[in-house]
CSV table of C-alpha atoms in Angstrom, one decimal:
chain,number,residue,atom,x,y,z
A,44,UNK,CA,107.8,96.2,117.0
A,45,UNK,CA,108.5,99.2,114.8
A,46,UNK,CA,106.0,101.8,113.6
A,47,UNK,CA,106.5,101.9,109.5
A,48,UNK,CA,105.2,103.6,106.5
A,49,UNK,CA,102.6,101.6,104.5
A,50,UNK,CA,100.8,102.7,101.6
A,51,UNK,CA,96.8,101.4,102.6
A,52,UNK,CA,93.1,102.0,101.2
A,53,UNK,CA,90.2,101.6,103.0
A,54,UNK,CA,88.0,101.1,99.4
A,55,UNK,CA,88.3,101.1,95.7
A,56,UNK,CA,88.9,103.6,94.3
A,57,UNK,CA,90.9,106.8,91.8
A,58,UNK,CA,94.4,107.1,93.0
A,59,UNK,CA,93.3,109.4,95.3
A,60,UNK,CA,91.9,106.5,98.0
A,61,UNK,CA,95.4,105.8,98.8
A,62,UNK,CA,96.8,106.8,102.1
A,63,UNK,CA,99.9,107.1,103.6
A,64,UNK,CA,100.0,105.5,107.2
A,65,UNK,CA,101.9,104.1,109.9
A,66,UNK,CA,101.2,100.9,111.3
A,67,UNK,CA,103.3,99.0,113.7
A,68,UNK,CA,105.3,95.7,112.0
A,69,UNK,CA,106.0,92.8,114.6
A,70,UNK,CA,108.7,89.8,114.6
A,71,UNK,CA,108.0,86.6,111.8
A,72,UNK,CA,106.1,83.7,112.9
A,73,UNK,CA,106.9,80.2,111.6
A,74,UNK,CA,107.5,80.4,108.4
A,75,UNK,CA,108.1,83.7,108.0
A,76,UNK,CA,110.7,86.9,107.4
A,77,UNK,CA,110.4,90.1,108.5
A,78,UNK,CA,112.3,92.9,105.2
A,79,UNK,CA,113.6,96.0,105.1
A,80,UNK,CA,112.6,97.0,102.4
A,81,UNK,CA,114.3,99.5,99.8
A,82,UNK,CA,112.9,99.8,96.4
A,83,UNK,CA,108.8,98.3,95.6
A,84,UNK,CA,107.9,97.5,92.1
A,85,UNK,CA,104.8,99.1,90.2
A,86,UNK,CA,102.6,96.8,88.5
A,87,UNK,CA,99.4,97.4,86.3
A,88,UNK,CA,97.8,94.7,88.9
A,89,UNK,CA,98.7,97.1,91.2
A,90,UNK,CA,95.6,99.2,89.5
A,91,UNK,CA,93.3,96.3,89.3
A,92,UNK,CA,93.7,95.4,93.1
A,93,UNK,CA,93.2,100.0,93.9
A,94,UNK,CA,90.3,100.2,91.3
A,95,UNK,CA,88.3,96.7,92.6
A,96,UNK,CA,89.0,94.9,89.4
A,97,UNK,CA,90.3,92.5,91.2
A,98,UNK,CA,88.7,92.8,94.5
A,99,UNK,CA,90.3,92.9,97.9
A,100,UNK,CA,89.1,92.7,101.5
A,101,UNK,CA,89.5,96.3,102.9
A,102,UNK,CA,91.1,97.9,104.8
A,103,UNK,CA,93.7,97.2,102.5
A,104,UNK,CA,97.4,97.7,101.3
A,105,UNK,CA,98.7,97.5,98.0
A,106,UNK,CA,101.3,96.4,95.6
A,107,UNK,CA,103.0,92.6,94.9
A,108,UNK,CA,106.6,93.6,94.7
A,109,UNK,CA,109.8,94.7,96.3
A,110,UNK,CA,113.8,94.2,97.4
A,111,UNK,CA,115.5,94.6,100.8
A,112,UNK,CA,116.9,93.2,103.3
A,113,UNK,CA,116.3,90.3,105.7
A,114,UNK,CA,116.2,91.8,109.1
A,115,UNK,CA,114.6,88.7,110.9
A,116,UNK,CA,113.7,84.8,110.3
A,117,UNK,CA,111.2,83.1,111.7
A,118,UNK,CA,110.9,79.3,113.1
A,119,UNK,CA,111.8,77.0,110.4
A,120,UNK,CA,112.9,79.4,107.7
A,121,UNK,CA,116.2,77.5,106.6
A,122,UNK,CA,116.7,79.1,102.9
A,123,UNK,CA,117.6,82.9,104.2
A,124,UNK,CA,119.3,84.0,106.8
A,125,UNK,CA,119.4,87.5,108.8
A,126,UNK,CA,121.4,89.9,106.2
A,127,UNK,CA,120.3,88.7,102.8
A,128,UNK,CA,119.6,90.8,100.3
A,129,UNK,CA,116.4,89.5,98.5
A,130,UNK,CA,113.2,90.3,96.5
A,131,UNK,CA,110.0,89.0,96.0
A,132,UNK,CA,107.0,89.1,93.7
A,133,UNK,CA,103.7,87.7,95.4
A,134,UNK,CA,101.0,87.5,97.6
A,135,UNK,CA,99.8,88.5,100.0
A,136,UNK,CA,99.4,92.1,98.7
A,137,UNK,CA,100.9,94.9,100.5
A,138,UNK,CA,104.7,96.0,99.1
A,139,UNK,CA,104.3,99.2,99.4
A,140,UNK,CA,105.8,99.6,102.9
A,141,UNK,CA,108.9,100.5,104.2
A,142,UNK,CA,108.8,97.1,106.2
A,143,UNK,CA,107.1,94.1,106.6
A,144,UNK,CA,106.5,90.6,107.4
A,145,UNK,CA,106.0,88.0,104.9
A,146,UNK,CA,105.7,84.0,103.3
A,147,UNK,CA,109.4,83.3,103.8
A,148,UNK,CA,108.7,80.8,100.7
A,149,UNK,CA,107.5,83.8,98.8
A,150,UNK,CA,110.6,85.2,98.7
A,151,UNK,CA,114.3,84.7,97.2
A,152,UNK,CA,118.0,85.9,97.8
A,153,UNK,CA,119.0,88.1,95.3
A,154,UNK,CA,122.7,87.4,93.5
A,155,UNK,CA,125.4,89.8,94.7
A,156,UNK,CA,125.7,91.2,90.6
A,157,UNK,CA,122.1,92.0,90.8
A,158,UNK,CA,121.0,95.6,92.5
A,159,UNK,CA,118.6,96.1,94.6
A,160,UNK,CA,116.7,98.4,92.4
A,161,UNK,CA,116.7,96.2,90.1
A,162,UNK,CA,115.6,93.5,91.9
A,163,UNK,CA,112.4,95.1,92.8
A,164,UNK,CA,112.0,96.4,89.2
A,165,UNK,CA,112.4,92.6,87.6
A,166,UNK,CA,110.8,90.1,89.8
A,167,UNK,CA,107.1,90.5,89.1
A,168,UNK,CA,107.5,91.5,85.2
A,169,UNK,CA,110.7,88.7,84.7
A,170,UNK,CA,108.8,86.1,86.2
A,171,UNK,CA,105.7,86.6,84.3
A,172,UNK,CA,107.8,86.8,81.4
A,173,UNK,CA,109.5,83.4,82.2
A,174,UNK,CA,105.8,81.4,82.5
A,175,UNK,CA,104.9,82.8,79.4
A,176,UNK,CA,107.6,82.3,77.1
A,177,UNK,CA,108.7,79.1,78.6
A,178,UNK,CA,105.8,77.5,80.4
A,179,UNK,CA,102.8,78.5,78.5
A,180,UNK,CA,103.0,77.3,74.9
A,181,UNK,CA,101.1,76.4,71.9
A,182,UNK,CA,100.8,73.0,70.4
A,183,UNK,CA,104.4,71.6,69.7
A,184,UNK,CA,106.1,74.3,71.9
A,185,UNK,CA,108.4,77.3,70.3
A,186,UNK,CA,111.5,76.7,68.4
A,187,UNK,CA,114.0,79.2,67.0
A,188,UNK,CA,112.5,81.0,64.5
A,189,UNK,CA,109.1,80.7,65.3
A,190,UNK,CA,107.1,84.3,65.3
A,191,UNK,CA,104.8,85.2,68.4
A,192,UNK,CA,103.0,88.5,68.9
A,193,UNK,CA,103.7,90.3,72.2
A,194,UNK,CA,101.2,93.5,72.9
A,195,UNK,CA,102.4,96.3,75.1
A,196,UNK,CA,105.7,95.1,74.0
A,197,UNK,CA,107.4,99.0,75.2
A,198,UNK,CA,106.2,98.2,78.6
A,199,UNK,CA,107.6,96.9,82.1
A,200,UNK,CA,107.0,93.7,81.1
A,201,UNK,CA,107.6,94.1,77.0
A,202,UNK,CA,110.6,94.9,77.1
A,203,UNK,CA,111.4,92.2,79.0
A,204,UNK,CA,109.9,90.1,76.8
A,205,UNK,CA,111.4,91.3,73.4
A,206,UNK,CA,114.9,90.9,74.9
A,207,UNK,CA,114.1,86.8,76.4
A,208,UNK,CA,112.4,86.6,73.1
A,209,UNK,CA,115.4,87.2,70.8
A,210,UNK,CA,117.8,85.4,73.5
A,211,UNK,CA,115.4,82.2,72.6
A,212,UNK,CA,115.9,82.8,69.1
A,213,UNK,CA,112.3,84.1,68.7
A,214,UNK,CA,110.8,87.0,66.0
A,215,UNK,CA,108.5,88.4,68.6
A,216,UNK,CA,106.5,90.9,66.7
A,217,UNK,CA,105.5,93.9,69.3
A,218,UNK,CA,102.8,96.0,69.2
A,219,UNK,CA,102.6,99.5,71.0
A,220,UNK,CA,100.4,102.9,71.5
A,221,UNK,CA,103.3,105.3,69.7
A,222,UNK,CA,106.3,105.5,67.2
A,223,UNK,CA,108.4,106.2,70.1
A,224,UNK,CA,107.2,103.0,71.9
A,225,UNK,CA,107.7,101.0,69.1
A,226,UNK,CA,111.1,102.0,68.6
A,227,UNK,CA,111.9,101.5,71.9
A,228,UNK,CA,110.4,97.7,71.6
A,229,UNK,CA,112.8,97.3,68.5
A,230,UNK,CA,115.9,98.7,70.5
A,231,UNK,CA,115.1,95.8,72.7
A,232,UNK,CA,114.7,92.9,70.6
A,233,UNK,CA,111.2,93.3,68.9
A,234,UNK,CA,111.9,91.8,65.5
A,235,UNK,CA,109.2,93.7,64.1
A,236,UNK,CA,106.7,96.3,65.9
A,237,UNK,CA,103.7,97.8,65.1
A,238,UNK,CA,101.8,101.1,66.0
A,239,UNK,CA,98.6,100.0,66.9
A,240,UNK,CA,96.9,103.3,67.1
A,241,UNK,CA,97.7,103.6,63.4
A,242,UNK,CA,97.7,100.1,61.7
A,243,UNK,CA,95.3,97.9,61.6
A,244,UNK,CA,97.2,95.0,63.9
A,245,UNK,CA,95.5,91.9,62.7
A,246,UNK,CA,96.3,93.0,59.2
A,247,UNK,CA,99.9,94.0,59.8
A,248,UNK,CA,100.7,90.2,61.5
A,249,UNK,CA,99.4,88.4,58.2
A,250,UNK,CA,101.4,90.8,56.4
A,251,UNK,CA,104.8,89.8,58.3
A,252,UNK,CA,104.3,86.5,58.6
A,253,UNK,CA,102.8,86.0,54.8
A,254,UNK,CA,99.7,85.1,55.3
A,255,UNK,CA,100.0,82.2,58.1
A,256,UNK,CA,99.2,84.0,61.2
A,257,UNK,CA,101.6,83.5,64.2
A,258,UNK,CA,101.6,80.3,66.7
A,259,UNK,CA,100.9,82.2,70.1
A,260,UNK,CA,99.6,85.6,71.0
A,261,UNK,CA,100.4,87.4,74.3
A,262,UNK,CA,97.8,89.7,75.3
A,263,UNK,CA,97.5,91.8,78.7
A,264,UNK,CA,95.6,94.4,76.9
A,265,UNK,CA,92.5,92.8,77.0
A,266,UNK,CA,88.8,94.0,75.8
A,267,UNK,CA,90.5,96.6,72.9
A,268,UNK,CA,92.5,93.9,71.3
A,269,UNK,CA,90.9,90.4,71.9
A,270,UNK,CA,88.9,90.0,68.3
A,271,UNK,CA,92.2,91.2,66.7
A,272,UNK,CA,94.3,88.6,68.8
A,273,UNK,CA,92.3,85.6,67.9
A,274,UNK,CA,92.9,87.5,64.0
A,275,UNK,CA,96.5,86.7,64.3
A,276,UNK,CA,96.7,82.8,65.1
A,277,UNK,CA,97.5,80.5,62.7
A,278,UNK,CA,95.5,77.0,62.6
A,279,UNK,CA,95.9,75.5,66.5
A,280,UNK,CA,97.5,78.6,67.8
A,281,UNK,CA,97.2,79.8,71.4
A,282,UNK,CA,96.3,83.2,72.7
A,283,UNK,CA,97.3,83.8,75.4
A,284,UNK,CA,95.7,86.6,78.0
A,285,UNK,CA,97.4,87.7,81.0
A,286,UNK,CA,95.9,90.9,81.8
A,287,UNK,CA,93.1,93.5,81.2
A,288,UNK,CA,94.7,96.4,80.7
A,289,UNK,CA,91.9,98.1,78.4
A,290,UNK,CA,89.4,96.2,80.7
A,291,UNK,CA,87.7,92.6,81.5
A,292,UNK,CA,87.7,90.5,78.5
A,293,UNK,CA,83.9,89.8,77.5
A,294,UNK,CA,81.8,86.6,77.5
A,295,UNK,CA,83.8,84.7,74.6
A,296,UNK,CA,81.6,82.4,72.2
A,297,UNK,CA,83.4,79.0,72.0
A,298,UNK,CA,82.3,79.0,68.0
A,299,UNK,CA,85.0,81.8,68.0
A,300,UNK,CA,87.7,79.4,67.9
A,301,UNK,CA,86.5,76.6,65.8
A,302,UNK,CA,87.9,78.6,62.5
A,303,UNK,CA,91.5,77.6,63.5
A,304,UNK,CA,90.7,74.7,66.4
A,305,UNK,CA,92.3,77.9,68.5
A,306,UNK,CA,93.3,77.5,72.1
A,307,UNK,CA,93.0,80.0,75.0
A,308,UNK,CA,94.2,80.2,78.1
A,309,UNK,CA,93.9,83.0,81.3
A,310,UNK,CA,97.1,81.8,83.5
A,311,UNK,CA,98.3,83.6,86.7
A,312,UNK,CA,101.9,84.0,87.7
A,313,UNK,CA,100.6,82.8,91.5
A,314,UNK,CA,99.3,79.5,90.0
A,315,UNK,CA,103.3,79.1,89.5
A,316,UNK,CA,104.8,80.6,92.2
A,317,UNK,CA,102.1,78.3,94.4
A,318,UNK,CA,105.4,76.9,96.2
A,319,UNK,CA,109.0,77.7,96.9
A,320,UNK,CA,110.8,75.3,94.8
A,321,UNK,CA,109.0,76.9,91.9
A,322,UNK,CA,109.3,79.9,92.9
A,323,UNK,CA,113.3,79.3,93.0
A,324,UNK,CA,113.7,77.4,90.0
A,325,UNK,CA,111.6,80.2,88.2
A,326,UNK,CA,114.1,83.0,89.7
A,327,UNK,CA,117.1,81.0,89.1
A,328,UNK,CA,116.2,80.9,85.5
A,329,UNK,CA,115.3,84.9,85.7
A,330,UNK,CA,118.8,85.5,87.1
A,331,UNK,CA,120.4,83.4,84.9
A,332,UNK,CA,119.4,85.8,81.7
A,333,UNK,CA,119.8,88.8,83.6
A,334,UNK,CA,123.1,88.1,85.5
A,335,UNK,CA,124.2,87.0,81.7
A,336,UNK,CA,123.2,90.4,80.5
A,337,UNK,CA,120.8,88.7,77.8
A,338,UNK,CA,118.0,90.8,79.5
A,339,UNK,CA,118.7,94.2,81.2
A,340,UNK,CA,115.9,95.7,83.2
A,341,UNK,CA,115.2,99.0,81.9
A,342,UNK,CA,113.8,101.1,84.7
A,343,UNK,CA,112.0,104.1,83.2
A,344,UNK,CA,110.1,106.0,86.9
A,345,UNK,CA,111.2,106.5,90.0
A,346,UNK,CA,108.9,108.0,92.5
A,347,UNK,CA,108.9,108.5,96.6
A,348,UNK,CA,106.7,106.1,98.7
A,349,UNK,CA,104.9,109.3,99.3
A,350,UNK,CA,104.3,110.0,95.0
A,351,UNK,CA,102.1,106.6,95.1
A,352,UNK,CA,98.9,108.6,93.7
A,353,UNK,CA,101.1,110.2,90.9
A,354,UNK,CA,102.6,106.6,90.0
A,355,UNK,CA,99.6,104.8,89.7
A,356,UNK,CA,97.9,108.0,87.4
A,357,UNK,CA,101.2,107.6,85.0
A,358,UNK,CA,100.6,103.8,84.7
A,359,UNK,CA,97.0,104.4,84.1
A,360,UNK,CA,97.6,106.6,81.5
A,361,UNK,CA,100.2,104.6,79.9
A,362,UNK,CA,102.4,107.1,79.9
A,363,UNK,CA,105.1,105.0,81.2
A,364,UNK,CA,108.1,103.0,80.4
A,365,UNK,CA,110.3,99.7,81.3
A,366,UNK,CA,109.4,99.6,85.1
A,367,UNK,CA,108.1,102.0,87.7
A,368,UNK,CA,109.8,102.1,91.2
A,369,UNK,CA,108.7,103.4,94.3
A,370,UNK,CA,112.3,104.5,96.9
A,371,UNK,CA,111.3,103.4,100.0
């Protein structure tokens, strides 16, 4: 047993409900590792899980995301040993510690050309990235050349998406809340990018792509940009929402979509990583376009385990950048 920092709540809340404490962190059970961790990865479901958006039993930690080191396996755990290096992006909640026990199916050995910092800063963000762009597809999938519309494209996981995008052969078309965003979307790949507190969006992607609208739509914005989103697609195209960023999508009218016989979905990145061999052949793809330097992982904040209620009020005000860590 070792007493360990842990980042904990005891109910929604401002950033202020988050507390700094120690609680004592045991041997794994079956099934289980127990990490050292170094670096944990900020997330804007890091917010929904603090704010009761997404509610959690509490007492309760926070955060879905780290890298480390392995410092003890658990019965039947045959894929990592004592020593890796490895990350994770997953349930249950609570990265934001120093050390802890987890899932050992939750979590993967990191590549030796891959950092631990970087580690941390990619999993959650790369592997959302990977289900979208290639698991979760309009009609007929996406070819080379085909245009998609990305929002929050300057973010953690924009700019990981602009870059996978072009690698693919993609125009992703990225909107953002500045000129300085944008330009930062286009240094990463965004074919086209567009300043959404000054155009009209909608307007702008009929514009680009002539008229036809684009195939898919990936929104985590939510509520501010859902009628807009819909805007975009061309006959049978797919929007895609994976977060609520502006907040909780309202009731939709099915008689929305029948203009375009439009498709929506609301995926999870857990519904994927539901079992280890996903989990790995997800990651293996994700370190395959890293490790080939087709995506880099720009990481934009670094804050001390301590700064938590400073790095969740600069992810709420999107003020922020490529990924957040906390230094553990």
């Amino acid at each position: 047993m070792s007493q360990e920092q842990v980042v904990r709540m005891a109910q929604p809340g401002s950033a202020d409900v988050m507390e700094l404490s120690r609680v004592e962190v045991g041997a794994p059970g079956p099934g289980e590792v127990r990490v050292r961790q170094a670096f944990c990865g900020l997330n804007y479901i890091d917010i929904y899980h603090r704010s009761g958006v997404y509610p959690l039993p509490t007492p309760s930690g926070l955060g879905m995301e780290a890298s480390g080191v392995v410092e003890a396996v658990g019965e039947g755990v045959s894929h990592l040993a004592e020593g890796d290096r490895v990350a994770y992006a997953s349930q249950p909640v609570g990265a934001y510690a120093t050390a802890r026990v987890m899932p050992a199916r939750c979590v993967v050995r990191l590549p030796e050309s891959i950092a631990l910092d970087t580690g941390a800063a990619m999993m959650l963000k790369g592997l959302t990235v990977q289900y979208l762009l290639r698991k979760t597809l309009p009609q007929g999938g996406l070819q080379p050349g085909d245009t998609v519309l990305f929002h929050a494209a300057a973010g953690g996981v924009g700019l990981i998406a602009c870059q996978w995008a072009r690698h693919l052969g993609l125009n992703l078309i990225g909107t953002a809340g500045s000129d300085e965003k944008c330009e930062l979307a286009r240094a990463h790949g965004a074919a086209h990018v567009i300043n959404y507190r000054r155009e009209d969006f909608a307007a702008r992607v009929k514009e680009i792509t002539g008229g036809r609208g684009v195939k898919v739509v990936y929104d985590s914005v939510g509520a501010d940009t859902w009628a807009g989103s819909l805007a975009c697609l061309r006959p049978f195209g797919l929007l895609v929402s994976f977060g609520n960023a502006s907040g909780v999508v309202p009731p939709v009218s099915l008689s929305s979509l029948a203009a375009g016989s439009l498709y929506v979905t609301r995926p999870t990145l857990f519904t994927h990583l539901a079992t280890r061999e996903s989990t790995q052949a997800m990651a293996d793809e994700l370190f395959e376009v890293v490790g080939s330097g087709a995506v880099r992982i720009p990481i934009g904040q670094r804050y001390a385990l301590a700064e938590v209620r400073q790095a969740h009020r600069d992810l709420e005000a999107r003020t922020t950048t490529g990924s957040g860590l906390l230094i553990v």
